[in-house]
Short mmCIF file of C-alpha atoms and ligand atoms in Angstrom, two decimals:
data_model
loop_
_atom_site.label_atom_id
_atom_site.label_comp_id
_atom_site.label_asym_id
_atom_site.label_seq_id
_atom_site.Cartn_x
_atom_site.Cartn_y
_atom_site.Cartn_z
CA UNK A 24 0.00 0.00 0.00
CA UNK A 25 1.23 3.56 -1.06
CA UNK A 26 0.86 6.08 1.55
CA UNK A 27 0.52 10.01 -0.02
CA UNK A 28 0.93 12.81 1.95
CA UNK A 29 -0.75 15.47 1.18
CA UNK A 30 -3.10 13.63 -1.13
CA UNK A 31 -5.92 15.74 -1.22
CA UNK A 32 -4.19 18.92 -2.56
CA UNK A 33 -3.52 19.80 -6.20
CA UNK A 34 -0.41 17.96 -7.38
CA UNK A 35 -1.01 14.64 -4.57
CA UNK A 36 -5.11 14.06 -6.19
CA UNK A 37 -3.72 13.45 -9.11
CA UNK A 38 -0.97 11.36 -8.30
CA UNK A 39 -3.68 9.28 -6.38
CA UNK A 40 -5.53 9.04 -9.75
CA UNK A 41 -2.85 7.39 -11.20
CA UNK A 42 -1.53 5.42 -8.25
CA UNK A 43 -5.39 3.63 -7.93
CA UNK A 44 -5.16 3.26 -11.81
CA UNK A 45 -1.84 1.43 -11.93
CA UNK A 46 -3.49 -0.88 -9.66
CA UNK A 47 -1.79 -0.01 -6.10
CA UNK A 48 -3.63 0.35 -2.73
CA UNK A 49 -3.67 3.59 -1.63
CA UNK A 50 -3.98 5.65 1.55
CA UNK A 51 -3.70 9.46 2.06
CA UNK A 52 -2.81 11.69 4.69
CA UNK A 53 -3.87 15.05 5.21
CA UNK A 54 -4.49 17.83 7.29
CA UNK A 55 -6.98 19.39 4.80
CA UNK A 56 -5.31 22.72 6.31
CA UNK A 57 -5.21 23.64 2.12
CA UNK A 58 -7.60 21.06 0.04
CA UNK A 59 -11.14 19.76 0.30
CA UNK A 60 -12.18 15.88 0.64
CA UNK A 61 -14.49 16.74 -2.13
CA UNK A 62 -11.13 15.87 -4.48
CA UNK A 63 -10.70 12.38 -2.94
CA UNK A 64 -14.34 11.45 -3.62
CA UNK A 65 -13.69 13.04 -6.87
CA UNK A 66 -10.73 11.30 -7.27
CA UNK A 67 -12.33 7.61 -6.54
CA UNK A 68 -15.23 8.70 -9.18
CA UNK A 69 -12.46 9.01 -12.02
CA UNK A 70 -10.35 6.03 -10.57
CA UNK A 71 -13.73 3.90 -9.89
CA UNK A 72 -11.73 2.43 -7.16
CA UNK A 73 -12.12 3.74 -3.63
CA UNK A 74 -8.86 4.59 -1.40
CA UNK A 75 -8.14 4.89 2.39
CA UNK A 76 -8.34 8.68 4.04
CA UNK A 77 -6.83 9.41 7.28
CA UNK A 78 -7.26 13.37 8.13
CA UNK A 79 -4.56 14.01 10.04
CA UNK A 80 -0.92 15.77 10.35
CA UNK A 81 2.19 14.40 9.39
CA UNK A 82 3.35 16.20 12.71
CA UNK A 83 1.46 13.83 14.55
CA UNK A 84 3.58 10.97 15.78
CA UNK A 85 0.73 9.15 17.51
CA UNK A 86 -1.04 9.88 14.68
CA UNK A 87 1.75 8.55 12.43
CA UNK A 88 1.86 5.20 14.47
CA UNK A 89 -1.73 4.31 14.38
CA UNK A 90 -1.78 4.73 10.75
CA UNK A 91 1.46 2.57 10.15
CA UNK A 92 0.32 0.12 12.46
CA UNK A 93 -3.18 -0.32 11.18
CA UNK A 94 -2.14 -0.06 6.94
CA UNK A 95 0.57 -2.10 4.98
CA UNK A 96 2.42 0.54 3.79
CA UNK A 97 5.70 0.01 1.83
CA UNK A 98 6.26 3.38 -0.09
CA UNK A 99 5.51 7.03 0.82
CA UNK A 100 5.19 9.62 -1.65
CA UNK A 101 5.12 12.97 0.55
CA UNK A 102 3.33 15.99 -1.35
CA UNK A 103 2.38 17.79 2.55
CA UNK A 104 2.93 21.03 3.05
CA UNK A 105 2.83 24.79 3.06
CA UNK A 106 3.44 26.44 -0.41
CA UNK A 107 3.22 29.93 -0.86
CA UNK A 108 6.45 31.91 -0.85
CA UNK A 109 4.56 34.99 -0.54
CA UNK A 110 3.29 33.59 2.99
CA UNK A 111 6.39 32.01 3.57
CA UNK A 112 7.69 36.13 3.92
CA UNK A 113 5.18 37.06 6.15
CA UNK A 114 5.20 33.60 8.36
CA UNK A 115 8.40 32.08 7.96
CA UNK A 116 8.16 29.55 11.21
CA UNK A 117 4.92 28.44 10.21
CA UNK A 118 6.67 27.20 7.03
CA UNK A 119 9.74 25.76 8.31
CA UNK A 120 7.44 24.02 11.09
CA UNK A 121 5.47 22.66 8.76
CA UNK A 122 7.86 21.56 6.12
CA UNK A 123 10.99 20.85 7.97
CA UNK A 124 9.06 19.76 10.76
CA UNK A 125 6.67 17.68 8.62
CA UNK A 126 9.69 15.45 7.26
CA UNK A 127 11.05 14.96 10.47
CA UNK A 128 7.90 13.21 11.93
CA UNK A 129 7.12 11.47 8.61
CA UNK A 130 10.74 9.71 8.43
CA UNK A 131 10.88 9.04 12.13
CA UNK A 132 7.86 7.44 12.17
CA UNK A 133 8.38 5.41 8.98
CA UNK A 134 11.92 4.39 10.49
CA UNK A 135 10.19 3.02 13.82
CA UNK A 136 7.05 0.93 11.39
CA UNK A 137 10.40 -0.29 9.25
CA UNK A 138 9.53 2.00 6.00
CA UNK A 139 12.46 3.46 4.58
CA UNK A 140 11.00 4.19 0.66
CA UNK A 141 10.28 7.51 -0.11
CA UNK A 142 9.36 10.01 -2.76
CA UNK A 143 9.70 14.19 -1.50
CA UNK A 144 8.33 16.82 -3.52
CA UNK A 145 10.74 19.30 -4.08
CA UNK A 146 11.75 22.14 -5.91
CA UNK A 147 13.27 23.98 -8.67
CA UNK A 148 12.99 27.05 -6.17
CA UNK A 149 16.36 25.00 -4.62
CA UNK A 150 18.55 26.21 -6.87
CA UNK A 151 17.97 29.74 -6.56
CA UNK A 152 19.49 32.44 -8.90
CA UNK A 153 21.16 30.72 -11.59
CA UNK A 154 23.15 32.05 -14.35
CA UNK A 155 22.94 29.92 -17.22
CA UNK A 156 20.09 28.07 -18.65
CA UNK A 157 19.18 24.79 -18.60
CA UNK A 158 19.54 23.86 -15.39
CA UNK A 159 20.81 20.35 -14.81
CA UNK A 160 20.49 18.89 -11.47
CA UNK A 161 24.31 18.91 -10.96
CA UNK A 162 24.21 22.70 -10.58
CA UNK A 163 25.00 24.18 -7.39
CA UNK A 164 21.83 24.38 -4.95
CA UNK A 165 22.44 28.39 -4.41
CA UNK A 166 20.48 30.20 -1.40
CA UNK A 167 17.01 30.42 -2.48
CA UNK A 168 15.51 33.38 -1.54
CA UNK A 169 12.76 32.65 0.54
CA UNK A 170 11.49 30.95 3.43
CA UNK A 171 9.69 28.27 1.18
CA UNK A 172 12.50 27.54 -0.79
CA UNK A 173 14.80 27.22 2.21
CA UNK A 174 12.87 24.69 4.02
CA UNK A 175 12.64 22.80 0.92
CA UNK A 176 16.82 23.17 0.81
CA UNK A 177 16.84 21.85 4.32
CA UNK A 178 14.42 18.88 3.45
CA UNK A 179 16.85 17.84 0.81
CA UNK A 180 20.16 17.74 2.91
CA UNK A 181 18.00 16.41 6.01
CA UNK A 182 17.11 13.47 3.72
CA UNK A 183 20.33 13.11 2.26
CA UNK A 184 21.73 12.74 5.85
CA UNK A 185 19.47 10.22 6.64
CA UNK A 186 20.52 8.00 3.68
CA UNK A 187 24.15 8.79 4.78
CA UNK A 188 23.81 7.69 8.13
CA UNK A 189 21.44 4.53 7.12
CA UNK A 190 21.97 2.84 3.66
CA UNK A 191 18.33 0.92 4.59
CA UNK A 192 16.66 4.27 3.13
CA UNK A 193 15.88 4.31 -0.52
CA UNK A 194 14.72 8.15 -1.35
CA UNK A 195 13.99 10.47 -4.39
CA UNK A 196 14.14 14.16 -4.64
CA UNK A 197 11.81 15.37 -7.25
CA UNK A 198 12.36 19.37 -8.26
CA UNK A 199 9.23 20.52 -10.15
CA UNK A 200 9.74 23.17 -12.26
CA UNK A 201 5.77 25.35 -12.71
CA UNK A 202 2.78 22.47 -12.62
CA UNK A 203 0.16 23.46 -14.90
CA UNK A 204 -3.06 21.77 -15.82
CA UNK A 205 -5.57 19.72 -14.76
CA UNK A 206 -6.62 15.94 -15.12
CA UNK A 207 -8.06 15.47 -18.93
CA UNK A 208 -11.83 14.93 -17.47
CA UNK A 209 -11.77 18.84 -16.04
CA UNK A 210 -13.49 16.64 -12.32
CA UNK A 211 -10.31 17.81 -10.77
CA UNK A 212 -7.80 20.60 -10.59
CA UNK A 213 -6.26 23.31 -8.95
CA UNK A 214 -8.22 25.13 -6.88
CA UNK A 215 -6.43 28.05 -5.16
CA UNK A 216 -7.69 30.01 -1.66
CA UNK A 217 -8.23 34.03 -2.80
CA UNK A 218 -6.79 35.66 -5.23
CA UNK A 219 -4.52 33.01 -7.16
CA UNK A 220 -0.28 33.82 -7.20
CA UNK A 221 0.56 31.60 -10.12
CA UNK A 222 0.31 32.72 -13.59
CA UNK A 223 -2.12 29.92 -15.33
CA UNK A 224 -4.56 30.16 -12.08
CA UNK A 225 -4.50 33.78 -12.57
CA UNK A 226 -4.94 33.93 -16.41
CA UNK A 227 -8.07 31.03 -16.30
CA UNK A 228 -9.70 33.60 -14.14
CA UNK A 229 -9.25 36.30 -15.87
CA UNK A 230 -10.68 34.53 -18.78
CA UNK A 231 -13.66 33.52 -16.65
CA UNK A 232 -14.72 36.66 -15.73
CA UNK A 233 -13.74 36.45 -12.03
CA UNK A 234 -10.50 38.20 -12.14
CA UNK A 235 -10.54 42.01 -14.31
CA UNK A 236 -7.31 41.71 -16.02
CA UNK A 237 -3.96 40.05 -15.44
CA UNK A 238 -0.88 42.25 -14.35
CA UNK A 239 2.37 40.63 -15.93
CA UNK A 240 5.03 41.28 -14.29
CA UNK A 241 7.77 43.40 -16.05
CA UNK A 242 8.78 43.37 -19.50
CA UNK A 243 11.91 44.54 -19.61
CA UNK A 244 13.66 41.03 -18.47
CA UNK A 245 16.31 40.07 -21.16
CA UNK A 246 14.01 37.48 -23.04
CA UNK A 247 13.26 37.54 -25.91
CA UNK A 248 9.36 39.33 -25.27
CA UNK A 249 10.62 40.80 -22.26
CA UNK A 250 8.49 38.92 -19.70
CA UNK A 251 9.28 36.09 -17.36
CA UNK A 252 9.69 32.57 -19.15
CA UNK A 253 9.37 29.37 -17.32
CA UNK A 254 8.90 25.69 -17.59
CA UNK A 255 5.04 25.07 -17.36
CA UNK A 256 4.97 21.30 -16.89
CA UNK A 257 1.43 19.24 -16.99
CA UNK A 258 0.14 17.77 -13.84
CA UNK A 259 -0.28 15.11 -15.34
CA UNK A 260 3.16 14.53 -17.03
CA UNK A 261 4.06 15.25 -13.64
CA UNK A 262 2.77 12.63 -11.71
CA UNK A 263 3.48 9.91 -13.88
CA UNK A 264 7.29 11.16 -13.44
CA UNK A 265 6.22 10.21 -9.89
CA UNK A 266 4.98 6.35 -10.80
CA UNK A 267 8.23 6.34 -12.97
CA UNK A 268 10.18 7.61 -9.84
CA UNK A 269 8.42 5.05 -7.27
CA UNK A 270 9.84 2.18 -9.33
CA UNK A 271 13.58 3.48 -9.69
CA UNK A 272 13.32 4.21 -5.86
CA UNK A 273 11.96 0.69 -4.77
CA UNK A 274 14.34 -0.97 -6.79
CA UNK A 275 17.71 0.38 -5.03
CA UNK A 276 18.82 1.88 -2.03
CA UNK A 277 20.76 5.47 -1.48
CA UNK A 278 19.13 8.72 -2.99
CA UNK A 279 18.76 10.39 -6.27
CA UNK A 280 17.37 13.78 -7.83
CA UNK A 281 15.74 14.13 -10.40
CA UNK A 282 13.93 17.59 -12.11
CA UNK A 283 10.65 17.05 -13.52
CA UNK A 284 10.01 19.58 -16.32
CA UNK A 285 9.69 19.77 -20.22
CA UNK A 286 12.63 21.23 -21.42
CA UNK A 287 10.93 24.07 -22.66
CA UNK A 288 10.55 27.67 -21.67
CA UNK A 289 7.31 29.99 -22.61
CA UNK A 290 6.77 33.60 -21.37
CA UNK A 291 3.81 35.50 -19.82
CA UNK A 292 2.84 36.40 -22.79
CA UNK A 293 3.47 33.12 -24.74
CA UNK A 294 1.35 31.79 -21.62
CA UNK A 295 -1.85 33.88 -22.32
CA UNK A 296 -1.80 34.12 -26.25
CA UNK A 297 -2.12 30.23 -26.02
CA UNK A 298 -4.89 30.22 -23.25
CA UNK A 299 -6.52 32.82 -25.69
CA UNK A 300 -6.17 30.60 -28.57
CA UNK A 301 -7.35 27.87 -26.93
CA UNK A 302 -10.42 29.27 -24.67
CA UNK A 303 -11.83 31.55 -27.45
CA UNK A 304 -11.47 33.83 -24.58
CA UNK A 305 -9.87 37.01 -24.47
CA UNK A 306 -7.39 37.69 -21.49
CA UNK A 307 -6.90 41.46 -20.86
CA UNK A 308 -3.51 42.30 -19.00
CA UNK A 309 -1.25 44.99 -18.38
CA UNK A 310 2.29 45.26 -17.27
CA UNK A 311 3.88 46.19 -14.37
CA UNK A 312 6.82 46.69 -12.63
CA UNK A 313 8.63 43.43 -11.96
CA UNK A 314 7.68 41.08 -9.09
CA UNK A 315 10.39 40.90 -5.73
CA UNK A 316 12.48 37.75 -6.29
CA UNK A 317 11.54 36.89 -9.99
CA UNK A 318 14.01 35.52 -12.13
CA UNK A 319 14.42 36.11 -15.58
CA UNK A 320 13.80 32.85 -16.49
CA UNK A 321 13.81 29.05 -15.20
CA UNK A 322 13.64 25.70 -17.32
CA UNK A 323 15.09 22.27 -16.71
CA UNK A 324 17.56 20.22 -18.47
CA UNK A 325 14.93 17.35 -18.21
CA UNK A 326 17.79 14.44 -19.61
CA UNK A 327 18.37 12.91 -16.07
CA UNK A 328 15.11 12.15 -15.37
CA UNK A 329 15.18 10.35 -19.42
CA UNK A 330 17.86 8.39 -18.93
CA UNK A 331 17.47 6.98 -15.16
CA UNK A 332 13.55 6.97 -14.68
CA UNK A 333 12.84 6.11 -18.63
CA UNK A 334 10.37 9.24 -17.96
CA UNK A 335 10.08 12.14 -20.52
CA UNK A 336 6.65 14.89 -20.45
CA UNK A 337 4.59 14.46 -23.05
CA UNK A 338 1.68 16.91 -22.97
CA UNK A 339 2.06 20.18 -25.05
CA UNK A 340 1.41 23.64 -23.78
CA UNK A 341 -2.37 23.32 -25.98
CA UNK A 342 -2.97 20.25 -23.28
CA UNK A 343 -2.19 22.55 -20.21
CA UNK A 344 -4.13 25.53 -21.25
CA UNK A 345 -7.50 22.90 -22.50
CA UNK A 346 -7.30 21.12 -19.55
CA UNK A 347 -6.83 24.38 -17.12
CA UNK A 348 -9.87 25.68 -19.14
CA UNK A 349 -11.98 22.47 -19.09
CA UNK A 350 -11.27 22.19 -14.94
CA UNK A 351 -12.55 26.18 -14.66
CA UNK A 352 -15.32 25.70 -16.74
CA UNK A 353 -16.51 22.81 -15.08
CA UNK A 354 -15.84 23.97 -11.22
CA UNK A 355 -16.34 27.92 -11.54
CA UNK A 356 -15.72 27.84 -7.73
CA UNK A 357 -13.39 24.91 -7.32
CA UNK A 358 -14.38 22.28 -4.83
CA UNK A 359 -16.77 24.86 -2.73
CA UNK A 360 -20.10 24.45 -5.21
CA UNK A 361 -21.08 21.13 -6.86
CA UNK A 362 -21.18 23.45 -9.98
CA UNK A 363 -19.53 20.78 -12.55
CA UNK A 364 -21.87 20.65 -14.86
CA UNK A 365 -22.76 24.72 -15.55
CA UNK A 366 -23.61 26.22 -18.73
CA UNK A 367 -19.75 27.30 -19.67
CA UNK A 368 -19.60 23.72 -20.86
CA UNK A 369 -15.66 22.14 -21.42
P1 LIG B 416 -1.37 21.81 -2.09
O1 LIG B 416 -1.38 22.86 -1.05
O2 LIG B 416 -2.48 21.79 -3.07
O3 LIG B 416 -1.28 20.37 -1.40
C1 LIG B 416 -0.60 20.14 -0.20
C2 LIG B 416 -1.52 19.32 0.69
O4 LIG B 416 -0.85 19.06 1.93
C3 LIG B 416 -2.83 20.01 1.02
O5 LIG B 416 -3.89 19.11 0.77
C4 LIG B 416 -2.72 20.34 2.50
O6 LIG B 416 -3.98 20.29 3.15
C5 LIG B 416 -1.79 19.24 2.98
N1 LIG B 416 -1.00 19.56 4.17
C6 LIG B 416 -0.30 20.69 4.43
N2 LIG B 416 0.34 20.58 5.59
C7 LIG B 416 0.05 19.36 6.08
C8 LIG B 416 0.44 18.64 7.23
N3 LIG B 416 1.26 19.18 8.14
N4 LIG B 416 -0.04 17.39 7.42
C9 LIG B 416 -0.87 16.83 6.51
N5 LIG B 416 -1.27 17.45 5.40
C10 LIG B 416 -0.82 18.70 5.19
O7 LIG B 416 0.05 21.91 -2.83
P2 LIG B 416 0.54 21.20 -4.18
O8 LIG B 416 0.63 22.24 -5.24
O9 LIG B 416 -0.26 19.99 -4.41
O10 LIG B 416 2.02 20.83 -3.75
C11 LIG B 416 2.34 19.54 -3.26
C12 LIG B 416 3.81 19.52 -2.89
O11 LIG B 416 4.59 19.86 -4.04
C13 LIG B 416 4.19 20.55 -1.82
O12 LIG B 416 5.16 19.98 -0.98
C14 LIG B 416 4.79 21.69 -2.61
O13 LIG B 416 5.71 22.44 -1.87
C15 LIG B 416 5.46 20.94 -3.73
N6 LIG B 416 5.66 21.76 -4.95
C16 LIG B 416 4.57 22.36 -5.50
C17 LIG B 416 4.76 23.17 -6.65
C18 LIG B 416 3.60 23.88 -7.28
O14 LIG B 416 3.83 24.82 -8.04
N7 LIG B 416 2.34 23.50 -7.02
C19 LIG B 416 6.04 23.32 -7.19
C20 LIG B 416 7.11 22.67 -6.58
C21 LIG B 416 6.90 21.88 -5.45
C1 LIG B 417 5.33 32.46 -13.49
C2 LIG B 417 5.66 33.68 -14.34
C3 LIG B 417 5.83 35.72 -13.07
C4 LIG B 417 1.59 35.80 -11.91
C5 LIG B 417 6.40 29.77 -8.17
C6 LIG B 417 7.27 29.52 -6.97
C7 LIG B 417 8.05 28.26 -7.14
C8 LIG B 417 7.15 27.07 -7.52
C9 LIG B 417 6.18 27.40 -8.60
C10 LIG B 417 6.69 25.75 -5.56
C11 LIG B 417 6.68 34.62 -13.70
C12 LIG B 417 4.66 35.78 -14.02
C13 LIG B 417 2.81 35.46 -12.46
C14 LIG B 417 0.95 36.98 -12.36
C15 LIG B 417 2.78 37.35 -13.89
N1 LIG B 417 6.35 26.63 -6.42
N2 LIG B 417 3.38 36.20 -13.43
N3 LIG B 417 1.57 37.71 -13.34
O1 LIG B 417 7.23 32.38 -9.73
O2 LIG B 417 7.94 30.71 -11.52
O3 LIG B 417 7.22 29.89 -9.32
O4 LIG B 417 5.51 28.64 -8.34
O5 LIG B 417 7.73 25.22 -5.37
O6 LIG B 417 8.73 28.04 -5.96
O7 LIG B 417 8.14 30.61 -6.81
O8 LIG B 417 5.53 30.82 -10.83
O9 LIG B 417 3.25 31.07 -11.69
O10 LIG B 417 4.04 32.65 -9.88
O11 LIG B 417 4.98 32.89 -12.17
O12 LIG B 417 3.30 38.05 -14.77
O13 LIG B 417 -0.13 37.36 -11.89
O14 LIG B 417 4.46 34.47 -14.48
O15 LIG B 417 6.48 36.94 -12.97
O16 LIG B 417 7.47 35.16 -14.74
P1 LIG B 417 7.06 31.07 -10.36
P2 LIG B 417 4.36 31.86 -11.09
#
C-alpha cells in the first residue's frame, strides 16, 4: 500500500488518480489545512476504485503510528505542506514548522514501522538564482531566496543525511519546475484560496470573468518578449514522473534527484496568447513593474530524469491551457459548489 501525503491537494489528487489506476492500494494523509475531501471522492469517481483517508498531520507521531500500524504501507510519496512563498515572507516559522518539521515526523515514524521508501516533492525554487540556462540537477543548490525555498533546501540535505547515516533508506528528490493543468476529465484541478499567485490560475480567471485583467510582471527582463519565461509542466506529465520515480526508488537503495520539467521555456505572454487561442477567450492584462524575487527565467535540463527513470513529459502547452480551461469551466468555484456541470460547458 502507497501512503501520499498530502493527497488531497492539487499535485497529490492526481498522483492518487494514477496510483489507484496502476493498480496499487492507496492511503492518504492530510491535514486538509489547504484542500477539500471533495477531491478524494472526486478522485475515486475518475479512478472507480475507492482509497483509504486518514485526516490528520504528518506532525502527529501518535497519529503517524496508528496509521502505520493499522495499513501495509511500503512506499511514501510525501506531497504535505505549506506552499506559498509569498506567505512564507510574512510567516516564515509556520513554514519551516510545517515543512521541515513535517519530514522529520514522517521519516521518524516510517523508520520506527520499518519503511524506509520515499518520494519528497521538491523544488526547482532549490537552486535559486542561476546564471545559465538549462539547469541540470548537478548545478549548485544556491540560497534560495525565501522561506519556502529554504525549508525545501533543508528537506533535501535532512534526507540526504538520513541516507548517509542509514543505507536501509531508498529516497527520491523530485524538483518541479511550474505544474500546470488539470486531469483530462476537467473533475479535478487546482483550486487556489483568494486571489490566485501563479500565472495559469491567474490567467483562467481572468478569462472567466472572475479576475478584471492580469498584471504581468515586467517586461523589460532580457528574453526575448521581455516577460518572465518558465517551464510550465502538466500535472499530469508530472505525476506519472512520480509512478516512474516510485519504481527506480523501490528498486535500489541510497538517494537520487531528479527535475521534472519539459525542457521548454514559454513567457507570460506566450502563456496567455495560447490560453486565448485555446479558450476563445480574451485575457486582458497589463504590465507592471517586476515582481520581488523573480528571475528572468527558469527551465530544466529534463535528460536525467530520461535516462534513469525512462520518464520524458509528453503533454504540449495546448494540453495545459485545455485542460486548465476544461477544470474552470466545469468547477467555476473549485471544490466549494457542486457546480460541474454549468452552462460554460468544457
Ligand atoms: P497543495 O497545497 O495543493 O497540497 C498540499 C496538501 O498538503 C494540502 O492538501 C494540505 O492540506 C496538505 N497539508 C499541508 N500541511 C500538512 C500537514 N502538516 N499534514 C498533513 N497534510 C498537510 O500543494 P501542491 O501544489 O499539491 O504541492 C504539493 C507539494 O509539491 C508541496 O510539498 C509543494 O511544496 C510541492 N511543490 C509544488 C509546486 C507547485 O507549483 N504546485 C512546485 C514545486 C513543489
Ligand atoms: C510564473 C511567471 C511571473 C503571476 C512559483 C514559486 C516556485 C514554484 C512554482 C513551488 C513569472 C509571471 C505570475 C501573475 C505574472 N512553487 N506572473 N503575473 O514564480 O515561476 O514559481 O511557483 O515550489 O517556488 O516561486 O511561478 O506562476 O508565480 O509565475 O506576470 O499574476 O508568471 O512573474 O514570470 P514562479 P508563477
Amino acid at each position: 500500500m502507497i501512503l501520499v501525503t498530502g493527497g488531497a491537494g492539487y499535485i497529490g489528487s492526481h498522483a492518487v488518480v494514477r496510483l489507484l489506476q496502476a493498480g496499487y492500494d492507496v492511503v492518504v494523509l492530510d491535514s486538509l489545512e489547504n484542500s477539500s475531501v471533495e477531491a478524494l471522492s472526486r478522485v475515486e469517481s475518475i479512478a472507480r476504485r475507492s482509497l483509504h483517508f486518514i485526516q490528520g498531520d504528518v506532525r502527529d507521531q501518535s497519529c503517524l503510528h496508528d496509521l502505520f500500524a493499522s495499513c501495509d504501507i511500503d512506499f511514501v510519496m510525501h506531497f504535505a505542506g505549506l506552499k506559498s512563498v509569498s506567505e512564507s515572507l510574512v510567516k516564515p516559522m509556520i513554514y519551516f514548522d510545517n515543512n521541515v518539521g513535517g519530514t522529520l515526523s514522517l521519516c521518524q515514524a516510517m523508520d520506527k514501522a520499518g519503511v524506509r521508501k520515499l518520494i519528497f516533492s521538491s523544488s526547482a525554487t532549490v537552486y535559486g538564482n542561476v546564471p545559465a540556462m538549462a539547469i541540470h540537477e548537478g548545478f549548485p543548490t544556491r540560497e534560495p531566496t525565501n522561506p519556502y525555498g529554504r525549508s525545501k533546501l533543508m528537506n533535501e540535505e535532512i534526507l540526504r543525511d538520513l541516507v548517509s547515516a542509514d543505507s536501509r533508506w531508498s529516497i527520491g528528490l523530485l524538483r518541479y519546475f511550474n505544474p500546470v493543468g488539470a486531469h483530462e476529465s476537467g473533475v479535478i484541478g487546482e483550486d487556489p484560496n483568494d486571489i490566485p499567485c501563479n500565472l495559469l490560475p491567474y490567467i483562467s480567471q481572468v478569462a472567466i470573468g472572475r479576475m478584471k485583467m492580469l498584471s504581468v510582471y515586467g517586461n523589460d527582463y532580457p528574453t526575448p518578449d521581455g516577460t518572465g519565461v518558465r517551464d510550465y509542466i502538466h500535472v499530469m506529465d508530472l505525476v506519472d514522473g512520480h509512478l516512474c520515480a516510485m519504481q527506480t526508488v523501490q528498486s535500489r537503495t541510497g538517494i537520487g534527484v531528479w527535475n521534472l520539467g519539459t525542457g521548454r521555456g514559454y513567457s507570460v505572454l506566450e502563456m496567455v496568447r495560447a490560453f486565448e487561442r485555446v479558450s476563445g477567450r480574451s485575457v486582458p492584462f497589463q504590465i507592471v513593474p517586476r515582481r520581488q524575487g523573480d528571475v528572468a527565467e527558469c527551465w530544466a535540463d529534463p535528460v536525467k530524469a530520461e535516462q534513469e527513470l525512462g520518464w520524458k513529459a509528453r503533454r504540449t502547452l495546448d494540453d495545459m491551457m485545455a485542460d486548465t480551461w476544461r477544470w474552470q469551466c466545469q468547477n467555476l468555484n473549485g471544490y466549494n459548489n457542486d457546480d460541474r456541470f454549468s452552462s460554460f460547458g468544457g
